Tab-separated table of C-alpha atoms and ligand atoms in Angstrom:
chain	number	residue	atom	x	y	z
A	1	MET	CA	0.000	0.000	0.000
A	2	ASP	CA	1.314	3.436	-0.893
A	3	SER	CA	1.894	6.204	1.592
A	4	ILE	CA	2.504	9.918	1.210
A	5	VAL	CA	5.318	11.678	2.995
A	6	ILE	CA	5.105	15.418	3.586
A	7	ARG	CA	7.690	17.752	5.041
A	8	GLY	CA	5.530	20.594	6.303
A	9	GLY	CA	6.098	24.305	6.612
A	10	ALA	CA	6.517	25.490	3.013
A	11	ALA	CA	4.098	28.215	1.879
A	12	LEU	CA	2.284	27.119	-1.277
A	13	ASN	CA	2.290	29.487	-4.235
A	14	GLY	CA	1.295	28.980	-7.849
A	15	GLU	CA	-1.515	27.438	-9.865
A	16	ILE	CA	-3.459	24.208	-9.482
A	17	PRO	CA	-5.628	22.908	-12.321
A	18	ILE	CA	-8.955	21.521	-11.077
A	19	ALA	CA	-10.212	18.328	-12.720
A	20	GLY	CA	-13.712	17.286	-13.770
A	21	ALA	CA	-15.936	16.203	-10.894
A	22	LYS	CA	-15.625	12.609	-9.729
A	23	ASN	CA	-19.190	12.585	-8.449
A	24	ALA	CA	-20.590	14.047	-11.661
A	25	CYS	CA	-18.635	11.617	-13.818
A	26	LEU	CA	-19.798	8.664	-11.716
A	27	THR	CA	-23.414	9.509	-12.475
A	28	LEU	CA	-22.850	10.530	-16.106
A	29	MET	CA	-21.171	7.212	-16.947
A	30	PRO	CA	-24.217	5.014	-16.089
A	31	ALA	CA	-26.327	7.331	-18.272
A	32	THR	CA	-24.806	5.390	-21.186
A	33	LEU	CA	-27.071	2.496	-20.199
A	34	LEU	CA	-30.106	4.579	-21.200
A	35	SER	CA	-29.228	4.596	-24.894
A	36	ASP	CA	-27.830	2.257	-27.526
A	37	GLU	CA	-25.946	5.163	-29.096
A	38	PRO	CA	-22.476	6.366	-27.980
A	39	LEU	CA	-21.965	8.800	-25.102
A	40	THR	CA	-18.703	10.734	-24.961
A	41	LEU	CA	-17.606	12.428	-21.754
A	42	THR	CA	-14.801	14.990	-21.882
A	43	ASN	CA	-12.972	16.577	-18.906
A	44	ALA	CA	-13.184	13.238	-17.063
A	45	PRO	CA	-11.016	12.899	-13.939
A	46	ARG	CA	-8.437	10.097	-13.798
A	47	LEU	CA	-9.298	8.278	-10.618
A	48	SER	CA	-9.652	4.758	-9.309
A	49	ASP	CA	-13.416	5.279	-8.737
A	50	ILE	CA	-13.790	6.029	-12.454
A	51	ARG	CA	-11.911	2.809	-13.251
A	52	THR	CA	-14.249	0.923	-10.916
A	53	MET	CA	-17.311	2.333	-12.709
A	54	THR	CA	-15.635	1.415	-16.029
A	55	THR	CA	-15.205	-2.181	-14.842
A	56	LEU	CA	-18.810	-2.295	-13.656
A	57	LEU	CA	-20.226	-0.993	-16.953
A	58	GLN	CA	-17.986	-3.358	-18.914
A	59	SER	CA	-19.253	-6.276	-16.818
A	60	LEU	CA	-22.747	-5.406	-18.090
A	61	GLY	CA	-21.579	-5.459	-21.706
A	62	ALA	CA	-21.040	-1.731	-22.228
A	63	GLU	CA	-17.940	-0.630	-24.122
A	64	VAL	CA	-15.871	1.969	-22.265
A	65	SER	CA	-12.615	3.338	-23.649
A	66	ALA	CA	-10.418	5.894	-21.934
A	67	LEU	CA	-8.904	8.236	-24.553
A	68	GLN	CA	-6.456	11.149	-24.248
A	69	SER	CA	-4.855	9.665	-21.099
A	70	GLY	CA	-8.252	9.108	-19.534
A	71	GLN	CA	-9.623	12.639	-19.933
A	72	VAL	CA	-12.113	11.472	-22.533
A	73	LEU	CA	-14.383	8.499	-21.942
A	74	ALA	CA	-16.082	6.921	-24.945
A	75	LEU	CA	-19.025	4.825	-23.786
A	76	SER	CA	-21.413	2.667	-25.745
A	77	SER	CA	-24.148	0.385	-24.503
A	78	HIS	CA	-25.310	-0.994	-27.813
A	79	ASP	CA	-25.762	-4.502	-26.469
A	80	LEU	CA	-26.007	-5.296	-22.789
A	81	THR	CA	-24.846	-8.843	-22.116
A	82	SER	CA	-25.711	-8.870	-18.411
A	83	HIS	CA	-28.127	-7.100	-16.103
A	84	THR	CA	-26.375	-8.130	-12.888
A	85	ALA	CA	-24.083	-5.723	-11.038
A	86	ASP	CA	-21.940	-8.100	-9.043
A	87	TYR	CA	-21.049	-7.710	-5.366
A	88	ASP	CA	-17.309	-7.948	-6.098
A	89	ILE	CA	-17.420	-4.666	-8.014
A	90	VAL	CA	-20.299	-2.902	-6.266
A	91	ARG	CA	-18.797	-3.335	-2.772
A	92	LYS	CA	-15.835	-1.151	-3.800
A	93	MET	CA	-17.998	1.847	-4.550
A	94	ARG	CA	-21.412	2.957	-3.398
A	95	ALA	CA	-22.078	4.927	-6.598
A	96	SER	CA	-22.493	1.532	-8.334
A	97	ILE	CA	-26.153	1.673	-7.294
A	98	LEU	CA	-26.558	4.271	-10.075
A	99	VAL	CA	-26.722	1.534	-12.729
A	100	LEU	CA	-30.020	0.301	-11.252
A	101	GLY	CA	-32.372	3.043	-12.488
A	102	PRO	CA	-30.984	3.186	-16.051
A	103	MET	CA	-30.976	-0.621	-16.565
A	104	LEU	CA	-34.496	-0.913	-15.235
A	105	ALA	CA	-35.711	1.958	-17.404
A	106	ARG	CA	-34.109	0.554	-20.541
A	107	ASP	CA	-34.819	-3.168	-20.279
A	108	GLY	CA	-37.326	-3.587	-17.460
A	109	HIS	CA	-35.109	-5.709	-15.233
A	110	ALA	CA	-31.863	-5.486	-13.224
A	111	VAL	CA	-30.094	-7.205	-10.357
A	112	VAL	CA	-27.732	-5.010	-8.326
A	113	SER	CA	-25.756	-5.891	-5.227
A	114	LEU	CA	-26.311	-3.706	-2.187
A	115	PRO	CA	-23.374	-1.257	-2.183
A	116	GLY	CA	-20.304	-0.641	-0.010
A	117	GLY	CA	-18.179	2.536	-0.254
A	118	CYS	CA	-16.564	4.823	2.330
A	119	ALA	CA	-17.179	3.802	5.941
A	120	ILE	CA	-18.853	7.080	6.913
A	121	GLY	CA	-22.085	5.823	8.386
A	122	ALA	CA	-24.797	3.313	7.580
A	123	ARG	CA	-25.694	4.862	4.199
A	124	PRO	CA	-28.759	2.859	3.180
A	125	VAL	CA	-30.269	2.942	-0.327
A	126	ASP	CA	-33.921	2.875	0.742
A	127	LEU	CA	-34.747	6.154	-1.010
A	128	HIS	CA	-33.442	4.845	-4.341
A	129	LEU	CA	-35.679	1.810	-3.911
A	130	LYS	CA	-38.790	3.691	-2.725
A	131	GLY	CA	-38.479	6.100	-5.642
A	132	LEU	CA	-38.185	3.311	-8.209
A	133	GLN	CA	-41.154	1.557	-6.603
A	134	ALA	CA	-43.141	4.767	-7.037
A	135	LEU	CA	-42.353	4.493	-10.777
A	136	GLY	CA	-43.825	0.985	-10.741
A	137	ALA	CA	-40.769	-1.207	-10.123
A	138	ASP	CA	-41.226	-4.495	-8.351
A	139	LEU	CA	-38.285	-5.024	-5.978
A	140	ASP	CA	-37.133	-8.017	-4.007
A	141	LEU	CA	-34.099	-8.023	-1.681
A	142	ARG	CA	-32.468	-11.460	-1.646
A	143	ASP	CA	-28.934	-12.702	-0.823
A	144	GLY	CA	-27.540	-9.167	-0.599
A	145	TYR	CA	-28.914	-8.273	-4.025
A	146	ILE	CA	-31.731	-6.007	-5.223
A	147	HIS	CA	-33.785	-7.950	-7.787
A	148	ALA	CA	-35.782	-5.392	-9.752
A	149	LYS	CA	-38.285	-5.787	-12.540
A	150	VAL	CA	-40.991	-3.761	-14.198
A	151	PRO	CA	-42.609	-5.862	-16.938
A	152	GLY	CA	-44.730	-3.131	-18.544
A	153	GLY	CA	-42.006	-0.466	-18.231
A	154	LEU	CA	-41.649	2.375	-15.707
A	155	LYS	CA	-44.511	4.837	-15.352
A	156	GLY	CA	-44.188	8.499	-14.426
A	157	ALA	CA	-45.260	9.451	-10.896
A	158	VAL	CA	-44.947	12.166	-8.289
A	159	PHE	CA	-42.316	11.248	-5.710
A	160	GLU	CA	-41.317	13.382	-2.751
A	161	PHE	CA	-38.008	12.572	-1.055
A	162	PRO	CA	-38.445	12.619	2.743
A	163	PHE	CA	-34.944	14.160	2.907
A	164	VAL	CA	-32.431	15.200	0.282
A	165	SER	CA	-30.365	12.457	-1.345
A	166	VAL	CA	-27.961	13.179	-4.180
A	167	GLY	CA	-27.660	9.581	-5.391
A	168	ALA	CA	-31.377	8.796	-5.165
A	169	THR	CA	-32.223	11.974	-7.105
A	170	GLU	CA	-29.729	10.934	-9.812
A	171	ASN	CA	-31.031	7.376	-10.037
A	172	LEU	CA	-34.645	8.511	-10.345
A	173	LEU	CA	-33.839	11.327	-12.745
A	174	MET	CA	-32.167	8.853	-15.101
A	175	ALA	CA	-34.917	6.254	-14.742
A	176	ALA	CA	-37.698	8.804	-15.327
A	177	THR	CA	-36.275	9.924	-18.690
A	178	LEU	CA	-37.579	6.695	-20.259
A	179	ALA	CA	-40.705	6.237	-18.094
A	180	LYS	CA	-44.132	6.616	-19.674
A	181	GLY	CA	-45.656	9.990	-18.804
A	182	THR	CA	-44.554	12.696	-16.396
A	183	THR	CA	-42.462	12.296	-13.253
A	184	VAL	CA	-42.210	15.027	-10.649
A	185	LEU	CA	-39.390	14.727	-8.106
A	186	LYS	CA	-40.017	16.875	-5.043
A	187	ASN	CA	-37.405	17.804	-2.422
A	188	ALA	CA	-34.807	16.782	-5.016
A	189	ALA	CA	-31.086	17.387	-4.485
A	190	ARG	CA	-29.821	20.625	-6.056
A	191	GLU	CA	-26.117	19.798	-6.290
A	192	PRO	CA	-24.182	21.010	-9.378
A	193	GLU	CA	-23.643	17.332	-10.249
A	194	ILE	CA	-27.445	16.943	-10.620
A	195	VAL	CA	-27.558	19.971	-12.905
A	196	ASP	CA	-24.692	18.510	-14.940
A	197	LEU	CA	-26.490	15.172	-15.265
A	198	ALA	CA	-29.724	16.862	-16.365
A	199	GLN	CA	-27.831	18.889	-18.972
A	200	CYS	CA	-26.217	15.743	-20.377
A	201	LEU	CA	-29.519	13.834	-20.411
A	202	ARG	CA	-31.130	16.743	-22.224
A	203	LYS	CA	-28.401	16.537	-24.889
A	204	MET	CA	-29.378	12.855	-25.198
A	205	GLY	CA	-32.984	13.884	-25.894
A	206	ALA	CA	-34.502	13.810	-22.401
A	207	GLN	CA	-37.165	16.344	-21.432
A	208	ILE	CA	-36.261	17.755	-18.046
A	209	ASP	CA	-37.175	20.986	-16.236
A	210	GLY	CA	-36.221	22.414	-12.887
A	211	GLU	CA	-32.818	20.864	-12.195
A	212	GLY	CA	-30.985	22.914	-9.570
A	213	THR	CA	-34.324	23.584	-7.794
A	214	PRO	CA	-36.124	21.276	-5.316
A	215	THR	CA	-38.698	20.238	-7.962
A	216	ILE	CA	-37.580	18.447	-11.118
A	217	THR	CA	-40.133	17.535	-13.779
A	218	ILE	CA	-39.325	14.869	-16.335
A	219	GLN	CA	-41.453	14.103	-19.351
A	220	GLY	CA	-40.603	10.541	-20.399
A	221	VAL	CA	-39.500	9.888	-23.998
A	222	ASP	CA	-39.354	6.610	-25.985
A	223	ARG	CA	-35.621	6.617	-26.523
A	224	LEU	CA	-32.475	8.619	-25.879
A	225	HIS	CA	-29.692	9.133	-28.394
A	226	GLY	CA	-25.922	9.723	-28.303
A	227	ALA	CA	-24.262	12.904	-27.011
A	228	THR	CA	-20.986	14.521	-26.039
A	229	HIS	CA	-20.736	16.257	-22.689
A	230	ALA	CA	-17.970	17.953	-20.668
A	231	VAL	CA	-17.955	16.978	-16.975
A	232	VAL	CA	-18.461	19.959	-14.624
A	233	THR	CA	-15.518	21.141	-12.478
A	234	ASP	CA	-14.961	19.202	-9.255
A	235	ARG	CA	-16.126	21.602	-6.523
A	236	ILE	CA	-14.728	19.336	-3.788
A	237	GLU	CA	-11.275	19.133	-5.329
A	238	LEU	CA	-11.554	22.906	-5.833
A	239	GLY	CA	-12.443	23.542	-2.190
A	240	THR	CA	-9.684	21.218	-1.029
A	241	TYR	CA	-6.978	22.995	-3.018
A	242	MET	CA	-8.362	26.401	-2.030
A	243	LEU	CA	-7.301	25.467	1.503
A	244	ALA	CA	-3.689	24.663	0.559
A	245	PRO	CA	-2.495	28.301	0.413
A	246	VAL	CA	-4.657	29.207	3.414
A	247	ILE	CA	-3.247	26.565	5.732
A	248	THR	CA	0.353	27.184	4.609
A	249	GLY	CA	0.283	30.970	4.049
A	250	GLY	CA	0.708	31.500	0.300
A	251	THR	CA	-1.353	32.391	-2.766
A	252	VAL	CA	-2.743	29.801	-5.161
A	253	GLU	CA	-4.954	30.233	-8.204
A	254	CYS	CA	-7.239	27.231	-8.676
A	255	LEU	CA	-7.654	27.033	-12.442
A	256	GLY	CA	-11.204	26.429	-13.653
A	257	GLY	CA	-12.600	27.313	-10.221
A	258	ARG	CA	-16.008	29.022	-10.080
A	259	LEU	CA	-17.366	30.832	-7.053
A	260	ASP	CA	-20.940	29.622	-7.679
A	261	LEU	CA	-19.769	26.021	-7.141
A	262	VAL	CA	-18.369	26.759	-3.672
A	263	ALA	CA	-20.342	29.803	-2.484
A	264	ALA	CA	-21.193	28.559	1.051
A	265	PHE	CA	-17.641	27.332	1.558
A	266	ALA	CA	-16.138	30.615	0.286
A	267	GLU	CA	-18.436	32.539	2.658
A	268	LYS	CA	-16.984	30.630	5.624
A	269	LEU	CA	-13.473	31.256	4.360
A	270	ASP	CA	-14.265	34.955	4.114
A	271	ALA	CA	-15.480	34.946	7.729
A	272	ALA	CA	-12.252	33.179	8.719
A	273	GLY	CA	-10.169	35.944	7.125
A	274	VAL	CA	-9.444	34.485	3.690
A	275	SER	CA	-9.500	36.360	0.408
A	276	VAL	CA	-11.167	34.483	-2.467
A	277	GLU	CA	-11.082	36.301	-5.771
A	278	GLN	CA	-12.757	35.181	-9.000
A	279	THR	CA	-10.288	35.733	-11.859
A	280	PRO	CA	-10.822	35.003	-15.562
A	281	ARG	CA	-8.919	31.722	-15.062
A	282	GLY	CA	-10.280	30.538	-11.740
A	283	LEU	CA	-10.220	31.372	-8.038
A	284	LYS	CA	-7.239	33.060	-6.404
A	285	VAL	CA	-6.989	32.357	-2.698
A	286	SER	CA	-4.804	33.655	0.139
A	287	ARG	CA	-5.039	34.567	3.819
A	288	ARG	CA	-5.781	38.223	4.558
A	289	ASN	CA	-3.842	38.296	7.848
A	290	GLY	CA	-1.514	36.126	9.883
A	291	ARG	CA	-3.737	33.353	11.266
A	292	VAL	CA	-7.280	32.512	10.259
A	293	ASN	CA	-10.136	33.050	12.732
A	294	ALA	CA	-12.307	30.302	14.165
A	295	VAL	CA	-15.676	29.832	12.418
A	296	ASP	CA	-18.611	27.503	13.059
A	297	VAL	CA	-19.655	25.168	10.270
A	298	ILE	CA	-22.818	23.115	9.691
A	299	THR	CA	-22.856	20.676	6.786
A	300	GLU	CA	-25.986	20.692	4.647
A	301	PRO	CA	-27.168	19.663	1.194
A	302	PHE	CA	-26.271	22.106	-1.605
A	303	PRO	CA	-26.322	25.127	-1.554
A	304	GLY	CA	-25.172	24.652	2.072
A	305	PHE	CA	-21.657	23.821	3.258
A	306	PRO	CA	-20.720	20.436	1.725
A	307	THR	CA	-20.076	17.455	3.963
A	308	ASP	CA	-17.307	16.488	1.529
A	309	LEU	CA	-15.319	19.592	2.631
A	310	GLN	CA	-15.894	19.179	6.365
A	311	ALA	CA	-12.721	17.160	7.071
A	312	GLN	CA	-10.535	19.580	5.111
A	313	MET	CA	-12.123	22.581	6.877
A	314	MET	CA	-11.463	20.896	10.205
A	315	ALA	CA	-7.765	20.609	9.318
A	316	LEU	CA	-7.696	24.363	8.686
A	317	LEU	CA	-9.598	25.207	11.876
A	318	CYS	CA	-7.073	23.173	13.895
A	319	THR	CA	-4.679	26.058	13.189
A	320	ALA	CA	-7.189	28.919	13.644
A	321	GLU	CA	-7.255	31.577	16.362
A	322	GLY	CA	-10.047	30.542	18.754
A	323	THR	CA	-12.592	27.740	19.030
A	324	SER	CA	-14.811	26.475	16.202
A	325	VAL	CA	-17.723	24.056	16.273
A	326	LEU	CA	-18.334	21.802	13.285
A	327	GLU	CA	-21.700	20.091	13.048
A	328	GLU	CA	-22.071	17.132	10.671
A	329	LYS	CA	-25.676	16.765	9.586
A	330	ILE	CA	-25.369	14.482	6.535
A	331	PHE	CA	-23.406	11.441	7.758
A	332	GLU	CA	-23.408	10.194	11.327
A	333	ASN	CA	-19.873	8.853	11.470
A	334	ARG	CA	-17.836	11.410	9.645
A	335	PHE	CA	-15.259	12.574	12.186
A	336	MET	CA	-12.817	9.692	11.770
A	337	HIS	CA	-10.109	12.150	10.762
A	338	ALA	CA	-10.331	13.797	14.223
A	339	PRO	CA	-8.265	11.181	16.130
A	340	GLU	CA	-5.617	11.346	13.400
A	341	LEU	CA	-5.484	15.161	13.549
A	342	ILE	CA	-5.193	14.871	17.348
A	343	ARG	CA	-2.064	12.741	16.770
A	344	MET	CA	-0.668	15.819	15.027
A	345	GLY	CA	-1.285	18.015	18.062
A	346	ALA	CA	-4.793	19.253	17.229
A	347	LYS	CA	-7.246	20.002	20.046
A	348	ILE	CA	-10.550	18.407	19.040
A	349	ASP	CA	-13.417	17.160	21.151
A	350	VAL	CA	-15.998	15.063	19.316
A	351	HIS	CA	-19.413	14.696	20.904
A	352	GLY	CA	-22.119	13.112	18.777
A	353	GLY	CA	-22.530	15.011	15.544
A	354	HIS	CA	-20.435	17.947	16.790
A	355	ALA	CA	-16.689	18.543	16.905
A	356	THR	CA	-15.241	21.405	18.938
A	357	VAL	CA	-11.878	22.475	17.591
A	358	THR	CA	-9.563	24.824	19.470
A	359	GLY	CA	-6.826	26.141	17.236
A	360	VAL	CA	-3.162	25.581	18.092
A	361	ASP	CA	-0.167	27.658	16.972
A	362	ARG	CA	1.394	24.834	15.039
A	363	LEU	CA	0.514	21.225	14.187
A	364	LYS	CA	3.283	18.647	14.474
A	365	GLY	CA	4.114	16.008	11.873
A	366	ALA	CA	3.209	12.407	12.770
A	367	PRO	CA	2.449	9.059	11.161
A	368	VAL	CA	-1.302	9.027	10.484
A	369	MET	CA	-3.765	6.785	8.734
A	370	ALA	CA	-6.330	7.728	6.086
A	371	THR	CA	-9.753	6.363	7.009
A	372	ASP	CA	-11.803	7.591	4.058
A	373	LEU	CA	-11.487	9.687	0.950
A	374	ARG	CA	-11.952	13.204	2.316
A	375	ALA	CA	-10.298	12.341	5.643
A	376	SER	CA	-7.154	11.362	3.777
A	377	VAL	CA	-6.809	14.710	2.060
A	378	SER	CA	-7.489	16.570	5.316
A	379	LEU	CA	-4.426	14.823	6.758
A	380	ILE	CA	-2.387	15.930	3.759
A	381	LEU	CA	-3.483	19.543	4.289
A	382	ALA	CA	-2.597	19.259	7.969
A	383	GLY	CA	0.771	17.760	7.021
A	384	LEU	CA	1.526	20.708	4.727
A	385	ALA	CA	1.074	23.078	7.665
A	386	ALA	CA	2.743	20.912	10.313
A	387	GLU	CA	6.245	21.173	11.655
A	388	GLY	CA	8.329	18.154	10.595
A	389	GLU	CA	7.381	15.027	8.728
A	390	THR	CA	3.916	13.528	8.290
A	391	VAL	CA	3.438	10.098	6.784
A	392	VAL	CA	-0.116	9.395	5.592
A	393	SER	CA	-0.679	5.683	5.062
A	394	ARG	CA	-3.548	3.887	3.300
A	395	VAL	CA	-3.638	6.493	0.544
A	396	TYR	CA	-5.682	4.226	-1.718
A	397	HIS	CA	-8.622	6.170	-0.285
A	398	LEU	CA	-7.065	9.334	-1.686
A	399	ASP	CA	-6.601	7.848	-5.142
A	400	ARG	CA	-10.352	7.282	-5.348
A	401	GLY	CA	-10.954	11.023	-5.523
A	402	TYR	CA	-7.797	13.059	-6.203
A	403	GLU	CA	-5.661	12.723	-9.319
A	404	ARG	CA	-1.910	13.453	-9.160
A	405	VAL	CA	-2.149	15.062	-5.719
A	406	GLU	CA	1.631	15.037	-5.143
A	407	GLU	CA	2.230	16.623	-8.541
A	408	LYS	CA	-0.380	19.351	-8.092
A	409	LEU	CA	0.797	20.322	-4.602
A	410	GLY	CA	4.490	19.769	-5.446
A	411	ALA	CA	4.241	22.246	-8.341
A	412	CYS	CA	3.263	24.928	-5.796
A	413	GLY	CA	6.264	24.247	-3.569
A	414	ALA	CA	5.002	21.488	-1.262
A	415	GLN	CA	7.571	18.960	-0.153
A	416	ILE	CA	5.534	15.871	-0.784
A	417	GLU	CA	6.263	12.449	-2.213
A	418	ARG	CA	4.589	9.106	-2.660
A	419	ILE	CA	6.296	6.019	-1.331
A	420	THR	CA	5.009	3.007	-3.189
A	421	GLY	CA	4.201	-0.297	-1.567
A	422	GLN	CA	4.348	0.650	2.132
B	1	UD1	C1	-23.165	11.739	-2.656
B	1	UD1	C2	-21.701	11.900	-2.956
B	1	UD1	C3	-20.906	12.003	-1.651
B	1	UD1	C4	-21.477	13.110	-0.771
B	1	UD1	C5	-22.976	12.941	-0.574
B	1	UD1	C6	-23.618	14.090	0.178
B	1	UD1	C7	-21.440	10.666	-5.018
B	1	UD1	C8	-20.842	9.513	-5.717
B	1	UD1	N1	-21.230	10.759	-3.708
B	1	UD1	O1	-23.307	10.515	-1.951
B	1	UD1	O2	-19.545	12.292	-1.989
B	1	UD1	O3	-20.840	13.055	0.497
B	1	UD1	O4	-23.622	12.841	-1.857
B	1	UD1	O5	-23.359	15.279	-0.472
B	1	UD1	O6	-22.029	11.527	-5.635
B	1	UD1	N2	-29.580	8.159	2.603
B	1	UD1	C9	-30.538	7.291	3.069
B	1	UD1	N3	-31.180	6.494	2.154
B	1	UD1	C10	-30.894	6.535	0.805
B	1	UD1	C11	-29.917	7.440	0.368
B	1	UD1	C12	-29.279	8.248	1.282
B	1	UD1	O7	-30.813	7.211	4.256
B	1	UD1	O8	-31.504	5.786	0.047
B	1	UD1	C13	-28.892	9.050	3.568
B	1	UD1	C14	-27.398	8.837	3.623
B	1	UD1	O9	-27.053	7.805	4.517
B	1	UD1	C15	-26.935	10.199	4.099
B	1	UD1	C16	-27.908	11.164	3.417
B	1	UD1	O10	-29.042	10.373	3.098
B	1	UD1	O11	-27.063	10.309	5.479
B	1	UD1	C17	-27.413	11.819	2.159
B	1	UD1	O12	-26.866	10.848	1.299
B	1	UD1	P1	-26.827	11.021	-0.287
B	1	UD1	O13	-27.088	12.461	-0.617
B	1	UD1	O14	-27.676	9.996	-0.893
B	1	UD1	O15	-25.318	10.696	-0.589
B	1	UD1	P2	-24.721	9.836	-1.767
B	1	UD1	O16	-25.513	10.067	-3.013
B	1	UD1	O17	-24.478	8.458	-1.326
């Protein structure tokens, strides 16, 4: 297993290009299953999660080729040879559940293993299932698999999510494009990845209104056709790299960054004493004064503060002046980075869904372990600011969501290297 070694203390200065969004790409790829014509995705990120989705789609008979070093994905689902998403692939990544809606909509049957993914709480898929049932699907849970069928085809319906779910909104949005009649999704997720998916589906011939608002209306069509679509910028990678100059005391321009993708996050940074400037090329970020100020953070569905930036924000607040409270409202077990940050000298008290963080003058390098995707990058940020050497092990979590992290940070002056096989 690889680890990453960081010698902290260097201020980061320069430019960091931001890739296409992992989470958008992971929902755009299964959209290929809705059509027998080719789908081409440009600006794709090069990540192990994307390779896992590639393997999953290929196991169903879809053709997926990575072109231009993986930045372009050519997908075609002309003939599906299987309708079973196997446990061995699905357990590696929760987003695998996103093949269920499209397969069911296209062919009226699908068998999908119950998913795995990051260990950040129970993370059930009941909303995906309830929504598909509302569209007429007949579901049976047996041997760890969802057996789904809908002999006469899906039928449009009104479905209100009891709470916001990104994945369930995506699954239902895709399924509803081929359902007979009109589907109205209420209390739908509003994330930029949903908007991106709707835009791609529209290019494929879907009739969708209201994406980016809590009510999405889909008028089912008989078939979808091929399309080419550029994956939206990764707002979580953007937010992560925006913190690199803040935690180390430098200035970095995040290329391709857009303020509208990270507005709630940028507002908190502003309150903490950080300058975020939209330039023609991206977002330029630096600290306004010496140390940042403590701020309180509550994670919420978009447009609120994203749970996927909570761990990274905690790393920053470990070095802030004063005491901050972070409240995690999306996932119940998402403070696993806290004990690792404490090993680096952070003062954090976790109580239920809250973490109280009292800033210290300086973090200290230590051997730490990545527990999930966003936790792993929070430890890297902490390591960049810490005195001495930090070794982050189990970085396979990191490779699921961040491409060439050592290269991107190294180009801005970070002393960071990957040690393979440890
Ligand atoms: C997506 C993102 C993930 C992000 C999360 C919240 C992808 C691939 N992943 O995950 O990075 O952290 O949104 O922004 O896009 N829930 C249920 N039943 C369900 C579905 C969800 O109880 O059927 C719960 C979850 O356990 C969680 C909350 O709803 O507590 C929100 O989860 P959801 O928005 O569905 O997250 P994901 O789509 O899995």
